[in-house]
């Protein structure tokens, strides 16, 4: 998980005469503030399995779902990540992909942002230690983690294998902060982000109808109450301006049929629009490309979220636990570190943003190297397709042939960027 640690914005909102704040700053504060942020105060929300699930002993889907239900009751966590549920096979698949796609001219360097409890890192290192010992001997794996509690959990998990101690380290800091990355490193590396973009702060923009320009949304407290209200102003924030420009110039062939129909509806009927835009993702990617211009991305996240009650295009799911039961909320305005706020990823828009941030960072630094002559491509791949190619998915199959690694998480996709070199 990533976010910008800062003085609480809630205190600013206590004064009606204070400045209205951007929605992304409010969300970043609610999720990542060091004292009351959701991921700071509820680091135990991410589950850890002491032992892997024995899929071959499960009869089928029903038995698997019952096993999941039992695990959640026993642990009282908010969620188990896919890499945790399918360990070590999920992490092994990522390691297999890395081994087949890294540039052997350089020592392997991996950064993982928001590494949870360290399961992904340990599984990747375990695999490389056996399947690529020459690569393993010279490699470095660095986790960037904003939560001190999770950083400690990662060290405990990975360093349980003594040989990994010289290859794995954790930097407890904000991945969005450019200062933390230090000087520019032009050597190739991989950056892994599993279920990270869904918790990146977004901004909210608003249109009265298709004839009017987009407005940025800011938050302010009413003088007579503690209620937060949205106010709409002409766009001033440069990140919002850039994101809107990308959004408005999205290539037609990259726009889904549903998105096209929505645009036609809004234009034809002149109705108002609310849209959530991934400005936090833009800040993160541009910072990454500025510090590591020759990185390759491994991103996996949700492209669809069910039962979203918050209004707007690409709106988040807001949920919290109450008496052990997960409750979905209809507003993001009431959260103060007690609820998760997570967004679906528009992968076609992500591709456009990635290209923009990559080009912008390299142009600003005037980089011209061998990698500039290599062909860089990005791929959007369903989880099942990725796992069929890189995982030993026989290990996650139940007795009747049901395979949750392939059949579940149909609402998740991989975004992969890499270089192709002419031999």
Coordinates of C-alpha atoms in Angstrom, one line a residue:
X1 CA 0.0 0.0 0.0
X2 CA 1.2 3.5 -0.8
X3 CA 0.2 7.0 0.3
X4 CA 1.6 10.3 1.4
X5 CA 2.1 10.6 5.1
X6 CA 1.2 14.1 6.2
X7 CA -0.4 16.2 8.9
X8 CA -4.0 15.3 9.2
X9 CA -6.3 17.1 6.7
X10 CA -9.3 16.5 9.0
X11 CA -8.0 19.3 11.3
X12 CA -8.0 21.7 8.3
X13 CA -11.6 20.9 7.6
X14 CA -12.6 21.8 11.1
X15 CA -12.4 25.4 10.2
X16 CA -15.0 26.7 7.8
X17 CA -12.7 29.4 6.7
X18 CA -10.0 26.9 5.8
X19 CA -9.2 26.0 2.3
X20 CA -11.3 23.3 0.5
X21 CA -9.2 20.2 -0.2
X22 CA -9.1 17.9 -3.2
X23 CA -10.9 14.6 -2.9
X24 CA -7.6 12.7 -3.5
X25 CA -6.0 14.4 -0.5
X26 CA -9.0 13.5 1.6
X27 CA -8.9 9.8 0.5
X28 CA -5.1 9.6 0.9
X29 CA -5.5 10.9 4.5
X30 CA -8.3 8.5 5.3
X31 CA -6.3 5.5 4.0
X32 CA -2.7 6.3 4.9
X33 CA -2.4 8.9 7.6
X34 CA 0.2 7.5 10.1
X35 CA -2.1 7.7 13.1
X36 CA -5.7 7.3 12.0
X37 CA -5.3 6.0 8.4
X38 CA -7.1 2.7 7.6
X39 CA -3.8 0.9 6.6
X40 CA -2.0 2.4 9.6
X41 CA -4.6 1.5 12.2
X42 CA -5.8 -1.7 10.7
X43 CA -2.7 -3.5 9.4
X44 CA -4.2 -6.7 10.7
X45 CA -6.9 -6.4 8.0
X46 CA -4.6 -8.4 5.6
X47 CA -4.8 -12.1 6.3
X48 CA -1.8 -14.5 6.6
X49 CA -2.2 -18.3 6.2
X50 CA 0.3 -20.3 8.4
X51 CA 0.0 -23.2 5.9
X52 CA -1.0 -23.3 2.2
X53 CA -4.4 -24.6 1.2
X54 CA -4.3 -28.2 0.1
X55 CA -6.5 -27.9 -3.0
X56 CA -6.1 -31.5 -4.0
X57 CA -8.0 -32.5 -0.8
X58 CA -11.0 -30.3 -1.6
X59 CA -13.9 -31.9 -3.5
X60 CA -14.8 -28.9 -5.6
X61 CA -16.1 -25.3 -5.7
X62 CA -18.5 -25.7 -2.8
X63 CA -15.9 -27.3 -0.6
X64 CA -13.4 -24.5 -1.6
X65 CA -15.9 -21.7 -0.7
X66 CA -16.6 -23.4 2.6
X67 CA -12.9 -23.5 3.3
X68 CA -12.6 -19.8 2.6
X69 CA -15.5 -19.0 4.8
X70 CA -13.9 -21.0 7.7
X71 CA -10.6 -19.2 7.2
X72 CA -12.3 -15.8 7.4
X73 CA -14.1 -16.8 10.6
X74 CA -11.0 -18.2 12.2
X75 CA -8.8 -15.2 11.4
X76 CA -11.3 -12.3 11.6
X77 CA -9.4 -10.4 8.8
X78 CA -10.9 -8.2 6.1
X79 CA -9.5 -10.1 3.2
X80 CA -6.9 -12.7 2.0
X81 CA -5.1 -11.6 -1.2
X82 CA -4.9 -14.0 -4.1
X83 CA -1.1 -14.4 -3.6
X84 CA -1.9 -15.6 0.0
X85 CA -4.7 -18.0 -1.0
X86 CA -2.7 -19.6 -3.7
X87 CA 0.7 -19.6 -2.1
X88 CA 3.2 -20.6 -3.2
X89 CA 1.9 -21.1 -6.7
X90 CA 0.8 -17.6 -7.4
X91 CA 4.2 -16.1 -6.4
X92 CA 6.0 -18.9 -8.3
X93 CA 4.1 -17.8 -11.5
X94 CA 5.3 -14.3 -11.1
X95 CA 8.9 -15.5 -10.5
X96 CA 8.6 -17.7 -13.7
X97 CA 7.5 -14.7 -15.7
X98 CA 10.3 -12.5 -14.3
X99 CA 12.9 -15.3 -15.0
X100 CA 11.7 -15.5 -18.7
X101 CA 11.6 -11.8 -19.3
X102 CA 14.5 -10.1 -17.4
X103 CA 17.6 -8.7 -19.1
X104 CA 20.4 -11.0 -18.3
X105 CA 23.0 -8.3 -19.0
X106 CA 22.2 -6.8 -15.6
X107 CA 21.7 -8.2 -12.0
X108 CA 18.0 -8.7 -11.4
X109 CA 16.4 -6.0 -9.3
X110 CA 12.8 -6.2 -8.1
X111 CA 10.8 -3.6 -6.2
X112 CA 7.4 -4.5 -4.7
X113 CA 5.1 -1.8 -3.6
X114 CA 2.6 -2.6 -0.9
X115 CA 3.9 -6.1 -0.2
X116 CA 1.4 -7.1 2.5
X117 CA 2.7 -9.7 4.8
X118 CA 5.7 -10.6 2.6
X119 CA 4.2 -13.8 1.1
X120 CA 4.7 -12.7 -2.5
X121 CA 8.4 -11.7 -1.9
X122 CA 9.2 -15.0 -0.1
X123 CA 7.6 -17.1 -2.8
X124 CA 9.4 -15.3 -5.6
X125 CA 12.7 -15.6 -3.8
X126 CA 12.1 -19.3 -3.0
X127 CA 11.4 -20.0 -6.7
X128 CA 14.4 -18.1 -8.0
X129 CA 16.7 -19.8 -5.4
X130 CA 15.9 -23.2 -6.9
X131 CA 15.0 -22.4 -10.6
X132 CA 17.5 -19.6 -11.2
X133 CA 20.4 -19.9 -8.7
X134 CA 22.8 -17.8 -10.8
X135 CA 20.2 -15.0 -11.0
X136 CA 19.3 -15.4 -7.4
X137 CA 22.9 -15.0 -6.2
X138 CA 23.2 -11.5 -7.5
X139 CA 19.7 -10.2 -7.2
X140 CA 18.1 -7.7 -4.9
X141 CA 14.4 -7.5 -3.8
X142 CA 13.3 -4.3 -2.2
X143 CA 9.9 -3.9 -0.6
X144 CA 8.5 -0.3 -0.4
X145 CA 5.9 -0.3 2.5
X146 CA 4.3 2.7 4.1
X147 CA 3.0 0.7 7.2
X148 CA 5.6 0.0 9.8
X149 CA 3.6 -3.0 11.1
X150 CA 3.4 -4.5 7.6
X151 CA 7.1 -3.8 7.0
X152 CA 8.0 -5.7 10.1
X153 CA 5.6 -8.6 9.1
X154 CA 7.4 -8.8 5.7
X155 CA 10.8 -9.0 7.3
X156 CA 9.6 -11.8 9.5
X157 CA 8.0 -13.7 6.7
X158 CA 10.9 -13.4 4.2
X159 CA 13.8 -13.7 6.6
X160 CA 12.4 -17.0 7.9
X161 CA 14.5 -18.4 5.1
X162 CA 18.0 -17.5 6.2
X163 CA 19.5 -17.2 2.7
X164 CA 17.0 -14.5 1.7
X165 CA 18.3 -12.1 4.3
X166 CA 21.1 -10.9 2.0
X167 CA 18.7 -10.4 -0.9
X168 CA 15.6 -8.9 0.7
X169 CA 15.1 -5.5 2.4
X170 CA 12.2 -3.3 3.3
X171 CA 12.1 0.5 3.0
X172 CA 9.3 1.9 5.2
X173 CA 8.3 4.9 3.2
X174 CA 5.9 6.4 0.8
X175 CA 6.4 5.1 -2.8
X176 CA 4.7 8.3 -4.1
X177 CA 7.4 10.5 -2.6
X178 CA 10.1 11.2 -5.1
X179 CA 12.7 12.0 -2.4
X180 CA 12.6 8.4 -1.1
X181 CA 13.8 7.0 -4.4
X182 CA 17.1 8.9 -4.4
X183 CA 19.1 9.4 -7.5
X184 CA 18.1 8.1 -10.9
X185 CA 18.9 4.5 -11.6
X186 CA 18.8 3.7 -15.3
X187 CA 19.4 0.0 -14.8
X188 CA 16.4 -2.2 -15.7
X189 CA 14.2 -3.5 -12.9
X190 CA 10.8 -5.0 -12.2
X191 CA 8.1 -3.2 -10.2
X192 CA 5.4 -5.4 -8.7
X193 CA 2.1 -3.9 -7.6
X194 CA -0.6 -6.4 -6.5
X195 CA -3.9 -4.9 -5.5
X196 CA -2.2 -1.5 -5.1
X197 CA -3.9 0.7 -7.7
X198 CA -7.3 0.0 -6.2
X199 CA -6.2 1.9 -3.1
X200 CA -4.6 4.8 -4.9
X201 CA -6.3 8.2 -4.2
X202 CA -8.6 9.4 -7.0
X203 CA -10.0 12.8 -7.8
X204 CA -13.7 13.4 -8.6
X205 CA -14.7 15.6 -11.5
X206 CA -18.1 16.8 -12.5
X207 CA -20.0 18.1 -15.6
X208 CA -23.3 19.9 -15.5
X209 CA -23.9 18.5 -19.0
X210 CA -22.0 17.7 -22.2
X211 CA -21.9 21.4 -23.2
X212 CA -20.0 22.4 -20.1
X213 CA -16.4 21.8 -19.2
X214 CA -15.3 19.4 -16.4
X215 CA -15.1 20.9 -12.9
X216 CA -12.9 19.6 -10.1
X217 CA -14.5 18.6 -6.8
X218 CA -13.2 19.9 -3.5
X219 CA -14.4 19.2 0.1
X220 CA -15.5 21.7 2.7
X221 CA -17.2 21.6 6.0
X222 CA -20.4 23.6 6.5
X223 CA -20.0 26.3 9.1
X224 CA -23.1 25.2 11.0
X225 CA -22.3 21.5 11.2
X226 CA -19.7 18.8 10.9
X227 CA -21.0 17.6 7.5
X228 CA -18.6 17.5 4.6
X229 CA -19.9 18.9 1.3
X230 CA -18.7 18.7 -2.2
X231 CA -18.1 22.0 -4.1
X232 CA -17.3 22.2 -7.8
X233 CA -14.8 24.7 -9.2
X234 CA -13.1 25.3 -12.6
X235 CA -10.2 22.9 -12.9
X236 CA -7.0 24.3 -11.4
X237 CA -5.1 21.3 -10.3
X238 CA -2.4 20.3 -12.9
X239 CA -2.8 16.5 -12.2
X240 CA -6.5 16.7 -12.8
X241 CA -5.9 18.8 -16.0
X242 CA -3.5 16.2 -17.3
X243 CA -5.7 13.3 -16.5
X244 CA -8.8 14.9 -18.1
X245 CA -6.7 15.5 -21.2
X246 CA -5.8 11.8 -21.4
X247 CA -9.3 10.8 -20.8
X248 CA -10.8 13.1 -23.5
X249 CA -8.2 12.0 -26.0
X250 CA -8.5 8.3 -25.3
X251 CA -8.3 6.4 -28.6
X252 CA -11.7 5.2 -29.9
X253 CA -10.5 1.6 -30.4
X254 CA -9.5 1.4 -26.7
X255 CA -12.9 2.5 -25.5
X256 CA -15.2 -0.2 -24.4
X257 CA -18.7 -0.6 -25.9
X258 CA -20.3 0.3 -22.6
X259 CA -18.2 3.4 -22.2
X260 CA -19.1 4.5 -25.8
X261 CA -22.8 4.1 -25.0
X262 CA -22.4 6.1 -21.8
X263 CA -20.7 8.9 -23.8
X264 CA -23.5 8.8 -26.4
X265 CA -26.2 8.9 -23.7
X266 CA -24.6 11.9 -21.9
X267 CA -24.2 13.8 -25.1
X268 CA -27.6 13.0 -26.4
X269 CA -29.6 13.7 -23.2
X270 CA -27.4 16.5 -21.8
X271 CA -27.3 15.0 -18.3
X272 CA -24.8 15.7 -15.6
X273 CA -21.8 13.4 -15.1
X274 CA -19.5 12.4 -12.2
X275 CA -16.3 10.6 -12.9
X276 CA -13.5 9.3 -10.7
X277 CA -10.0 9.8 -12.2
X278 CA -6.8 8.0 -11.1
X279 CA -4.6 11.0 -10.4
X280 CA -2.9 9.1 -7.6
X281 CA -1.9 6.4 -10.0
X282 CA -0.5 9.1 -12.3
X283 CA 1.6 10.6 -9.6
X284 CA 2.9 7.2 -8.6
X285 CA 3.8 6.1 -12.2
X286 CA 5.5 9.4 -13.1
X287 CA 7.6 9.2 -10.0
X288 CA 8.6 5.6 -10.7
X289 CA 9.6 6.4 -14.3
X290 CA 11.5 9.5 -13.1
X291 CA 13.6 7.4 -10.7
X292 CA 13.7 4.1 -12.7
X293 CA 13.2 5.1 -16.4
X294 CA 13.8 1.5 -17.6
X295 CA 11.5 -0.4 -15.3
X296 CA 9.1 -3.1 -16.3
X297 CA 5.7 -3.3 -14.6
X298 CA 3.8 -6.2 -13.1
X299 CA 0.4 -4.9 -12.0
X300 CA -2.6 -7.0 -11.0
X301 CA -5.9 -5.5 -9.9
X302 CA -9.7 -5.5 -10.1
X303 CA -11.2 -4.2 -13.3
X304 CA -14.8 -4.6 -12.0
X305 CA -16.1 -4.3 -8.4
X306 CA -19.6 -5.6 -7.5
X307 CA -22.3 -3.8 -5.6
X308 CA -20.7 -0.3 -5.7
X309 CA -23.1 2.2 -4.0
X310 CA -21.0 5.4 -4.5
X311 CA -22.1 7.3 -7.6
X312 CA -19.9 8.1 -10.5
X313 CA -18.0 6.5 -13.3
X314 CA -15.2 4.3 -11.9
X315 CA -16.6 4.8 -8.4
X316 CA -15.0 3.1 -5.4
X317 CA -16.4 0.4 -3.2
X318 CA -16.4 1.7 0.4
X319 CA -16.6 -0.9 3.1
X320 CA -16.0 -1.4 6.7
X321 CA -16.4 -4.2 9.3
X322 CA -19.1 -3.9 11.9
X323 CA -19.5 -6.7 14.5
X324 CA -17.5 -9.0 12.3
X325 CA -19.7 -8.3 9.2
X326 CA -18.6 -6.3 6.2
X327 CA -20.9 -3.4 5.4
X328 CA -20.8 -1.5 2.1
X329 CA -21.3 2.3 2.4
X330 CA -23.0 4.6 0.0
X331 CA -20.6 7.6 0.7
X332 CA -16.9 8.1 1.0
X333 CA -17.4 11.3 3.0
X334 CA -18.0 9.7 6.4
X335 CA -14.8 7.6 6.6
X336 CA -12.1 8.5 9.1
X337 CA -9.7 5.6 8.9
X338 CA -12.3 3.0 9.7
X339 CA -13.2 1.9 6.2
X340 CA -11.4 0.7 3.1
X341 CA -11.9 2.7 -0.1
X342 CA -10.9 0.8 -3.2
X343 CA -11.5 1.5 -6.9
X344 CA -11.8 -0.6 -10.1
X345 CA -9.0 -0.1 -12.5
X346 CA -9.8 1.0 -16.0
X347 CA -7.0 -0.9 -17.7
X348 CA -7.4 0.8 -21.1
X349 CA -7.1 4.1 -19.4
X350 CA -4.2 2.8 -17.3
X351 CA -2.4 1.9 -20.6
X352 CA -2.8 5.5 -21.8
X353 CA -1.7 7.0 -18.5
X354 CA 1.3 4.6 -18.4
X355 CA 2.4 5.8 -21.9
X356 CA 1.9 9.4 -20.9
X357 CA 3.9 9.1 -17.6
X358 CA 6.7 7.1 -19.3
X359 CA 7.1 9.7 -22.1
X360 CA 6.8 12.7 -19.8
X361 CA 9.4 11.4 -17.3
X362 CA 11.9 10.5 -20.0
X363 CA 11.4 13.8 -21.9
X364 CA 11.9 15.8 -18.7
X365 CA 15.2 14.0 -18.0
X366 CA 16.2 14.0 -21.7
X367 CA 17.2 10.3 -21.5
X368 CA 18.6 8.7 -24.6
X369 CA 20.1 5.3 -24.0
X370 CA 20.1 1.8 -25.4
X371 CA 16.6 1.2 -23.9
X372 CA 15.2 4.0 -26.1
X373 CA 16.0 1.8 -29.1
X374 CA 14.4 -1.2 -27.6
X375 CA 10.7 -1.8 -28.2
X376 CA 8.6 -1.3 -25.2
X377 CA 5.1 -2.8 -25.1
X378 CA 2.3 -3.1 -22.6
X379 CA -0.1 -6.1 -22.3
X380 CA -3.4 -6.4 -20.6
X381 CA -3.9 -10.1 -19.7
X382 CA -6.7 -11.9 -17.8
X383 CA -5.5 -13.6 -14.6
X384 CA -6.5 -17.0 -16.0
X385 CA -4.5 -16.5 -19.2
X386 CA -1.4 -15.4 -17.2
X387 CA -1.6 -18.4 -14.9
X388 CA -2.1 -20.9 -17.7
X389 CA 1.2 -19.6 -19.2
X390 CA 3.3 -19.2 -16.1
X391 CA 1.9 -21.2 -13.2
X392 CA 1.8 -24.9 -12.4
X393 CA -2.0 -24.7 -12.1
X394 CA -2.3 -28.4 -11.5
X395 CA -1.4 -27.6 -7.9
X396 CA -4.5 -25.6 -7.3
X397 CA -7.0 -28.0 -8.8
X398 CA -9.7 -29.7 -6.7
X399 CA -10.9 -33.3 -6.9
X400 CA -13.6 -32.6 -9.5
X401 CA -11.4 -30.5 -11.7
X402 CA -12.5 -27.0 -10.4
X403 CA -9.5 -24.7 -10.3
X404 CA -10.0 -21.5 -8.3
X405 CA -6.7 -20.0 -9.6
X406 CA -8.1 -20.1 -13.1
X407 CA -11.8 -19.9 -12.5
X408 CA -12.1 -17.4 -9.7
X409 CA -11.0 -13.7 -9.9
X410 CA -12.4 -13.3 -13.4
X411 CA -12.8 -9.6 -12.4
X412 CA -9.0 -9.2 -12.2
X413 CA -6.4 -8.5 -14.9
X414 CA -2.6 -8.2 -15.2
X415 CA -1.0 -5.1 -16.8
X416 CA 2.5 -6.0 -18.0
X417 CA 5.0 -3.7 -19.5
X418 CA 8.4 -4.8 -20.8
X419 CA 11.1 -4.3 -23.3
X420 CA 11.8 -6.4 -26.4
X421 CA 15.4 -6.5 -27.6
X422 CA 16.5 -7.2 -31.2
X423 CA 19.1 -9.9 -31.1

